[in-house]
PDB file of C-alpha atoms in Angstrom:
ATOM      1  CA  UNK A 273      13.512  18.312  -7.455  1.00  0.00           C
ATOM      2  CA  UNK A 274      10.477  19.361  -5.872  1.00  0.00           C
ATOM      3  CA  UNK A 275      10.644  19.429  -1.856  1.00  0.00           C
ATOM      4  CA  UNK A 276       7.477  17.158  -1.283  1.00  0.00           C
ATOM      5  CA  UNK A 277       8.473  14.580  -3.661  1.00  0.00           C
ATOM      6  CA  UNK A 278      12.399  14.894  -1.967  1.00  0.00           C
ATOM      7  CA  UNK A 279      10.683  14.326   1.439  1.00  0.00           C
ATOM      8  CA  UNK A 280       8.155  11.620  -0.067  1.00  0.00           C
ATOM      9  CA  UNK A 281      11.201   9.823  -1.378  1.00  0.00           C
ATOM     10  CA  UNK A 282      13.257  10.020   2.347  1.00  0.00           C
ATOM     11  CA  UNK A 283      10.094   8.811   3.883  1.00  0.00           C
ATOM     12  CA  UNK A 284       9.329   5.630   1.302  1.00  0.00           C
ATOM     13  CA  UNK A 285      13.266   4.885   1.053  1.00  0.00           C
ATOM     14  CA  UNK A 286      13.290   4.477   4.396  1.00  0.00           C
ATOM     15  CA  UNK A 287      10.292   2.732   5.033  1.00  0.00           C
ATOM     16  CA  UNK A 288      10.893   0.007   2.310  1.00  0.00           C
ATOM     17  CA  UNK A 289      14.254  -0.795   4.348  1.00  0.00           C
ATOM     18  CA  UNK A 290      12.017  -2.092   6.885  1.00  0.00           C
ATOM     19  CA  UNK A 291       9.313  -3.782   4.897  1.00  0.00           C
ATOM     20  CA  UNK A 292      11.801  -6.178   3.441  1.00  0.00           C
ATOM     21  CA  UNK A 293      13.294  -6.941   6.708  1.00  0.00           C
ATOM     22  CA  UNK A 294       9.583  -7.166   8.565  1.00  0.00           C
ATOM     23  CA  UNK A 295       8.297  -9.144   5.875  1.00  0.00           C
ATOM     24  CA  UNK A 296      10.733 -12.222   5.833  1.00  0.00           C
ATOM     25  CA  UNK A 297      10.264 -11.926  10.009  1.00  0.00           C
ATOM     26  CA  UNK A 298       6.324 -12.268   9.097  1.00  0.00           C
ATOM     27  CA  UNK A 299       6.428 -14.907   7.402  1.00  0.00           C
ATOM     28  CA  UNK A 300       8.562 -16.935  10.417  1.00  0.00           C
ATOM     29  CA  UNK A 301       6.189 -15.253  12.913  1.00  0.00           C
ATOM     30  CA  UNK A 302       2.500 -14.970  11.184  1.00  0.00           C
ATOM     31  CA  UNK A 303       0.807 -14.446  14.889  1.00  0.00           C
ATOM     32  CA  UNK A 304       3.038 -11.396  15.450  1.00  0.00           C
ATOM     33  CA  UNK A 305       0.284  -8.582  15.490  1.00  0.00           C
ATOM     34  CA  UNK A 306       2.692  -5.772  16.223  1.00  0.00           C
ATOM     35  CA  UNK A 307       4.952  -6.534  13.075  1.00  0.00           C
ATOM     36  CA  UNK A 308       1.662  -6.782  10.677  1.00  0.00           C
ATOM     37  CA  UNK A 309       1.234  -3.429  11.864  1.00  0.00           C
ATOM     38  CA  UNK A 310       3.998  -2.262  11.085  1.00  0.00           C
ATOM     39  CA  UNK A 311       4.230  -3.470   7.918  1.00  0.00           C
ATOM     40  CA  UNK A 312       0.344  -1.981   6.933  1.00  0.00           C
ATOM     41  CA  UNK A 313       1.621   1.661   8.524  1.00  0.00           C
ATOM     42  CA  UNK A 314       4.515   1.796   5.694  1.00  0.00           C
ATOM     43  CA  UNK A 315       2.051   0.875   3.129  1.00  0.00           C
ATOM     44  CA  UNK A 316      -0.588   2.888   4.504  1.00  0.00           C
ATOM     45  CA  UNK A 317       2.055   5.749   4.621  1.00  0.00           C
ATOM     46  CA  UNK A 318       2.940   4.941   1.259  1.00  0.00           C
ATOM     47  CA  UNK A 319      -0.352   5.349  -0.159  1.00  0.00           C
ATOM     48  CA  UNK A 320      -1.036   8.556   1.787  1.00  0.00           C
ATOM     49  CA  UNK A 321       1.708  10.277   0.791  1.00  0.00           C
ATOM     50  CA  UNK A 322       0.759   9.362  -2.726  1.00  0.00           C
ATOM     51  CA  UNK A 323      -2.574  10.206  -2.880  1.00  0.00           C
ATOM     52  CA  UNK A 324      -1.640  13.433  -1.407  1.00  0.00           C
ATOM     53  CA  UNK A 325       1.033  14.153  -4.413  1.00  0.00           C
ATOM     54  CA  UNK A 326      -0.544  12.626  -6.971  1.00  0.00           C
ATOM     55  CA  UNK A 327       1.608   9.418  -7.812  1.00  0.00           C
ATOM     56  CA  UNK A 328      -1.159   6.826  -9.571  1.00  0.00           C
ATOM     57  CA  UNK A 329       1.249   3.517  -9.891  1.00  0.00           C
ATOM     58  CA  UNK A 330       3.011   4.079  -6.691  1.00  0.00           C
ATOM     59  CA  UNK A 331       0.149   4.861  -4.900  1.00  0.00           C
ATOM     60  CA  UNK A 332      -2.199   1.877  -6.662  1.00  0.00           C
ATOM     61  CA  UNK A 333       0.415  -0.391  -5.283  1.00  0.00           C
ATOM     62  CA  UNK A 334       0.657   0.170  -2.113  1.00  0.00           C
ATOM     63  CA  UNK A 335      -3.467   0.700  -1.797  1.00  0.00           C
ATOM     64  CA  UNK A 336      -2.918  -2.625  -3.178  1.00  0.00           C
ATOM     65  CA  UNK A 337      -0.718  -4.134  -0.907  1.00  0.00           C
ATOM     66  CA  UNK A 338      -2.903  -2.163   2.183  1.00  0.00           C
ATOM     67  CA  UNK A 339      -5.834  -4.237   1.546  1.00  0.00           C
ATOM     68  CA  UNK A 340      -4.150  -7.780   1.327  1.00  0.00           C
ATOM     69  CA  UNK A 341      -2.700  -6.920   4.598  1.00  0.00           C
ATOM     70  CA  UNK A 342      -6.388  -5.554   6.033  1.00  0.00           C
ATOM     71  CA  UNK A 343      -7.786  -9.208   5.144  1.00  0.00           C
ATOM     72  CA  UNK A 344      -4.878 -10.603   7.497  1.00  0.00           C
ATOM     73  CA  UNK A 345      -5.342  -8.235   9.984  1.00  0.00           C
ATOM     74  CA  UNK A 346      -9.277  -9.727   9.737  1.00  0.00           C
ATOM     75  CA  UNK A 347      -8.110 -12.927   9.921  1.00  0.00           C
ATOM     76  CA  UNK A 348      -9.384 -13.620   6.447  1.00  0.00           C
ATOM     77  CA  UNK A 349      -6.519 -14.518   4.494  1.00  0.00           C
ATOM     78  CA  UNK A 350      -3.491 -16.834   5.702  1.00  0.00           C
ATOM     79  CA  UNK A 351      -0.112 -16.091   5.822  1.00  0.00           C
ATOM     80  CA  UNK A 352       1.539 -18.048   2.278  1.00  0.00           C
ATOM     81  CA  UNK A 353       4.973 -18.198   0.726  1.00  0.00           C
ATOM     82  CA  UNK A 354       2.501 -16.608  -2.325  1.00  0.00           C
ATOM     83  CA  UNK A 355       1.721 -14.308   0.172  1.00  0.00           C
ATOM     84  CA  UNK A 356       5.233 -12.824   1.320  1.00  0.00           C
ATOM     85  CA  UNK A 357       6.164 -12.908  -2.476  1.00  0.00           C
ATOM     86  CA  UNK A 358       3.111 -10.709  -3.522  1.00  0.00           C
ATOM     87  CA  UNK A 359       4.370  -8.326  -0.970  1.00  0.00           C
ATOM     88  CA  UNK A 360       7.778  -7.949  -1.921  1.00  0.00           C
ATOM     89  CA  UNK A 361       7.143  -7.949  -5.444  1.00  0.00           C
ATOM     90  CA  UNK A 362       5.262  -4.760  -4.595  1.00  0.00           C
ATOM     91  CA  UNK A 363       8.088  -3.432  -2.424  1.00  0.00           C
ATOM     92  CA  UNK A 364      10.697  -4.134  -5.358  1.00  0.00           C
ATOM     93  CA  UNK A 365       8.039  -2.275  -7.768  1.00  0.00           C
ATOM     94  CA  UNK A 366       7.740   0.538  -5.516  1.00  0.00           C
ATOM     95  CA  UNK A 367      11.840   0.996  -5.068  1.00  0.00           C
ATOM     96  CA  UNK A 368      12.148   0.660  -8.706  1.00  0.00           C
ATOM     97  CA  UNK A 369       9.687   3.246  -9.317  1.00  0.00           C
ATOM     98  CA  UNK A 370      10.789   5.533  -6.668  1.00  0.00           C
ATOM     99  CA  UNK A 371      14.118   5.101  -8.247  1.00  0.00           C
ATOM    100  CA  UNK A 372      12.882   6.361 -11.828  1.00  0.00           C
ATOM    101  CA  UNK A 373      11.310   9.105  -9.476  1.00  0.00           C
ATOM    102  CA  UNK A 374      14.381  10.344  -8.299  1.00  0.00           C
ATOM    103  CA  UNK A 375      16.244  10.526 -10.933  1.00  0.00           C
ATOM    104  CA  UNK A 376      13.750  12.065 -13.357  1.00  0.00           C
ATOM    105  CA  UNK A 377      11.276  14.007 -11.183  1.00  0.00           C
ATOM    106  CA  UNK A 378       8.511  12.079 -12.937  1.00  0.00           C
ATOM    107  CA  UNK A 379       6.786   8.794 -12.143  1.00  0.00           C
ATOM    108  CA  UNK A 380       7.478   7.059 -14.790  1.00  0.00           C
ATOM    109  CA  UNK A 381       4.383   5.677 -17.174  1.00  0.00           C
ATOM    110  CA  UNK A 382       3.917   1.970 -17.336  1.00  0.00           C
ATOM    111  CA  UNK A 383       1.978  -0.921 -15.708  1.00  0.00           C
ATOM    112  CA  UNK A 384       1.929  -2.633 -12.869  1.00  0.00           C
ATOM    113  CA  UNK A 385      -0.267  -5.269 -14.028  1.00  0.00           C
ATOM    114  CA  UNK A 386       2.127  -7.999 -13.310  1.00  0.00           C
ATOM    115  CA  UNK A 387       2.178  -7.172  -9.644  1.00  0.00           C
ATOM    116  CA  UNK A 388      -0.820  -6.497  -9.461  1.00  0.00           C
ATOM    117  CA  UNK A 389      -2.100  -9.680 -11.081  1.00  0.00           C
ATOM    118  CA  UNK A 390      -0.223 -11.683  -8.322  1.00  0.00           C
ATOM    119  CA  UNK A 391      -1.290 -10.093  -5.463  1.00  0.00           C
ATOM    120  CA  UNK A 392      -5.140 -10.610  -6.838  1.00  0.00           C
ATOM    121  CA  UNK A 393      -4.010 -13.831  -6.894  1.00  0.00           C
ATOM    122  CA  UNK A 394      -3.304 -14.208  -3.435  1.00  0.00           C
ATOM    123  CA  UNK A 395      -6.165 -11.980  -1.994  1.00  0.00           C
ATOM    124  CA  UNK A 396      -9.087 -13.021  -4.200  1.00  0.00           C
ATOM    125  CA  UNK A 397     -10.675 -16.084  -3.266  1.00  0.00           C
ATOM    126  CA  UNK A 398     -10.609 -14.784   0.536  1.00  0.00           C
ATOM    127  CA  UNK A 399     -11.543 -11.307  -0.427  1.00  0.00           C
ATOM    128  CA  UNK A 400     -14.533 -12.644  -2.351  1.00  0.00           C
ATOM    129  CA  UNK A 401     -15.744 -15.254   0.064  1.00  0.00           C
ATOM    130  CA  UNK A 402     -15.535 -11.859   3.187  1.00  0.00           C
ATOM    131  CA  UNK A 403     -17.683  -9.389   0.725  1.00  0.00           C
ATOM    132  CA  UNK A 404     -20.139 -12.226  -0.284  1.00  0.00           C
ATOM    133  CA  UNK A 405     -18.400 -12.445  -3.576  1.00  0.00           C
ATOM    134  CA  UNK A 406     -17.184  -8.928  -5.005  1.00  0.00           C
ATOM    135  CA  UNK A 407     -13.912  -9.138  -6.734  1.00  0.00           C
ATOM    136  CA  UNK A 408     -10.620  -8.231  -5.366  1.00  0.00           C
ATOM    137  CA  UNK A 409      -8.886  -5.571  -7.400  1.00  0.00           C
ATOM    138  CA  UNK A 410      -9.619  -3.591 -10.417  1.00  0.00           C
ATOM    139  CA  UNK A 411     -10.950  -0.069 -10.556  1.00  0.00           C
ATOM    140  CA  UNK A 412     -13.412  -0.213  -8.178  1.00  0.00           C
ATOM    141  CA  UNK A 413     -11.170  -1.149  -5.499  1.00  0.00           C
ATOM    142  CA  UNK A 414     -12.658   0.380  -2.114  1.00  0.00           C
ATOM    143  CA  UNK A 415     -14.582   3.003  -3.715  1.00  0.00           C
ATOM    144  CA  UNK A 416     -17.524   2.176  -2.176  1.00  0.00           C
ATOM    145  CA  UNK A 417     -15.763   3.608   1.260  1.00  0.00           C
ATOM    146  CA  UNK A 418     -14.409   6.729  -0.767  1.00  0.00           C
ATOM    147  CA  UNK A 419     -16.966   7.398  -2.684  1.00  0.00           C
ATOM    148  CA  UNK A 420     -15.156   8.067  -5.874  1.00  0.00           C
ATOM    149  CA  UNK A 421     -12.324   6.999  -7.740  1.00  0.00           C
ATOM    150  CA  UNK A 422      -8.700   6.501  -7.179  1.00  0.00           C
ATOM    151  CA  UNK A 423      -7.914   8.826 -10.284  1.00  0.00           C
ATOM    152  CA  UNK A 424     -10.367  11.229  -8.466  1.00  0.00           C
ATOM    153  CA  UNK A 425      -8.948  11.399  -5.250  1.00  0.00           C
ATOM    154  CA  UNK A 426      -5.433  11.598  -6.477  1.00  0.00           C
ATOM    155  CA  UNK A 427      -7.013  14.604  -8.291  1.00  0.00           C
ATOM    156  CA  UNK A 428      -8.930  15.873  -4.843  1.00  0.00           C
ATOM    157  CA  UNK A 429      -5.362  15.503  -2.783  1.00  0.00           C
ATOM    158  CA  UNK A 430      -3.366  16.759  -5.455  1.00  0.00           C
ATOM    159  CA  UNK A 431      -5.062  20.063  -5.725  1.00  0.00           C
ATOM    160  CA  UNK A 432      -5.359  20.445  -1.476  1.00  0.00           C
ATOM    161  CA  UNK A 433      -1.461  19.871  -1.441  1.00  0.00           C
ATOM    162  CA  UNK A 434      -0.258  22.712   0.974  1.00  0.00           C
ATOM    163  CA  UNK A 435      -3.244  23.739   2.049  1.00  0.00           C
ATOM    164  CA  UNK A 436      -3.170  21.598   5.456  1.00  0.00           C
ATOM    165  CA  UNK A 437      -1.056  19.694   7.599  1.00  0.00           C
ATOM    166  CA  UNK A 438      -3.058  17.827   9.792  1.00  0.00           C
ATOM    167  CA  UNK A 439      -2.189  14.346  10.469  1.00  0.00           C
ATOM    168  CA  UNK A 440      -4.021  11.508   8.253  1.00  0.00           C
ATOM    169  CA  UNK A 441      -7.165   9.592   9.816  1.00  0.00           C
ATOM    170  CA  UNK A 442      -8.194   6.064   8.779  1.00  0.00           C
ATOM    171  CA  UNK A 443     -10.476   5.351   6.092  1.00  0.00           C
ATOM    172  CA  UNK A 444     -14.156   5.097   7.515  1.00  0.00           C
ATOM    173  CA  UNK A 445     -14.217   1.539   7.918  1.00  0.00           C
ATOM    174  CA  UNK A 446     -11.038   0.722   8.463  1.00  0.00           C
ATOM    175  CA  UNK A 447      -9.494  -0.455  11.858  1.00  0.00           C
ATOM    176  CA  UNK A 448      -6.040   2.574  12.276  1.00  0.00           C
ATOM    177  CA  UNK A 449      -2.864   0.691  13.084  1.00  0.00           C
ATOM    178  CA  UNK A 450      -2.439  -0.206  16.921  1.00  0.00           C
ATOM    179  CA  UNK A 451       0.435   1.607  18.136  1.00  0.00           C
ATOM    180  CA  UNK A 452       4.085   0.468  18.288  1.00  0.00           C
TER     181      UNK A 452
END
């Protein structure tokens, strides 16, 4: 197996430990600031890390998950049962495919649609009524920040793999984490 996919794996293995620990604590403690961050830096990681390898579904859910926890982070969507169960849907999704990763090399083809579906269901309504009515989801998700799409700038990362190591910056627009 490929050393940045054996390092990606370490990384995401480890960080979905703590996102279903941190996400049962959220949903006791919504107010807690420090442990929403921490929970949108593993995603955020997550996503990176994919978008830098090139891993679509892994990466789709956890851009996914990312922007249901930016509309909490803007105060724009509550903190639900529906809520904590979209999450770790996503979390289960990701160590299933991470899994399949593992032990083949390959990320597996499929759909996510499921989990996707319910965490739509969760962000929509507050993610239309903060853009003035744009749908949450789908395949223009946030591309009006990156300018292209997410197949694209798999593509874009993909090909720059090893080229850099600089550390990632938050996406223009985007508040970065506050620090643990």
């Amino acid at each position: 197996m490929d050393d940045i996919i054996s390092e990606f794996l370490a990384e995401t293995n480890e960080g979905l430990i703590e996102l279903d620990n941190a996400l049962v604590l959220f949903e006791r403690n919504p107010g807690d600031d420090e442990l929403l961050s921490k929970i949108f830096r593993v995603f955020h990681t997550i996503k990176g890390s994919c978008g830098f390898i090139g891993l679509e579904r892994l990466g789709t859910l956890a851009h996914r998950a990312e922007d249901i926890l930016d509309l909490v982070r803007e105060r724009k969507l509550a903190i639900t049962p529906d809520f904590v169960t979209a999450l770790l849907g996503a979390v289960d999704r990701i160590k299933t495919l991470s899994t399949t990763l593992e032990k083949t090399g390959a990320e597996p083809p499929g759909s996510d649609e499921d989990i996707l579906s319910l965490m739509n269901d969760v962000a929509g309504p507050a993610y239309q009524k903060a853009t003035g009515g744009a749908t949450f989801g789908g395949d223009d998700l946030d591309h009006e920040e990156t300018g292209g799409t997410d197949d694209e700038s798999a593509k874009a990362w993909s090909s720059a793999a090893g080229a850099f190591s600089t550390p990632a910056q938050p996406e223009e627009g985007r508040k970065p984490p506050s620090p643990e």
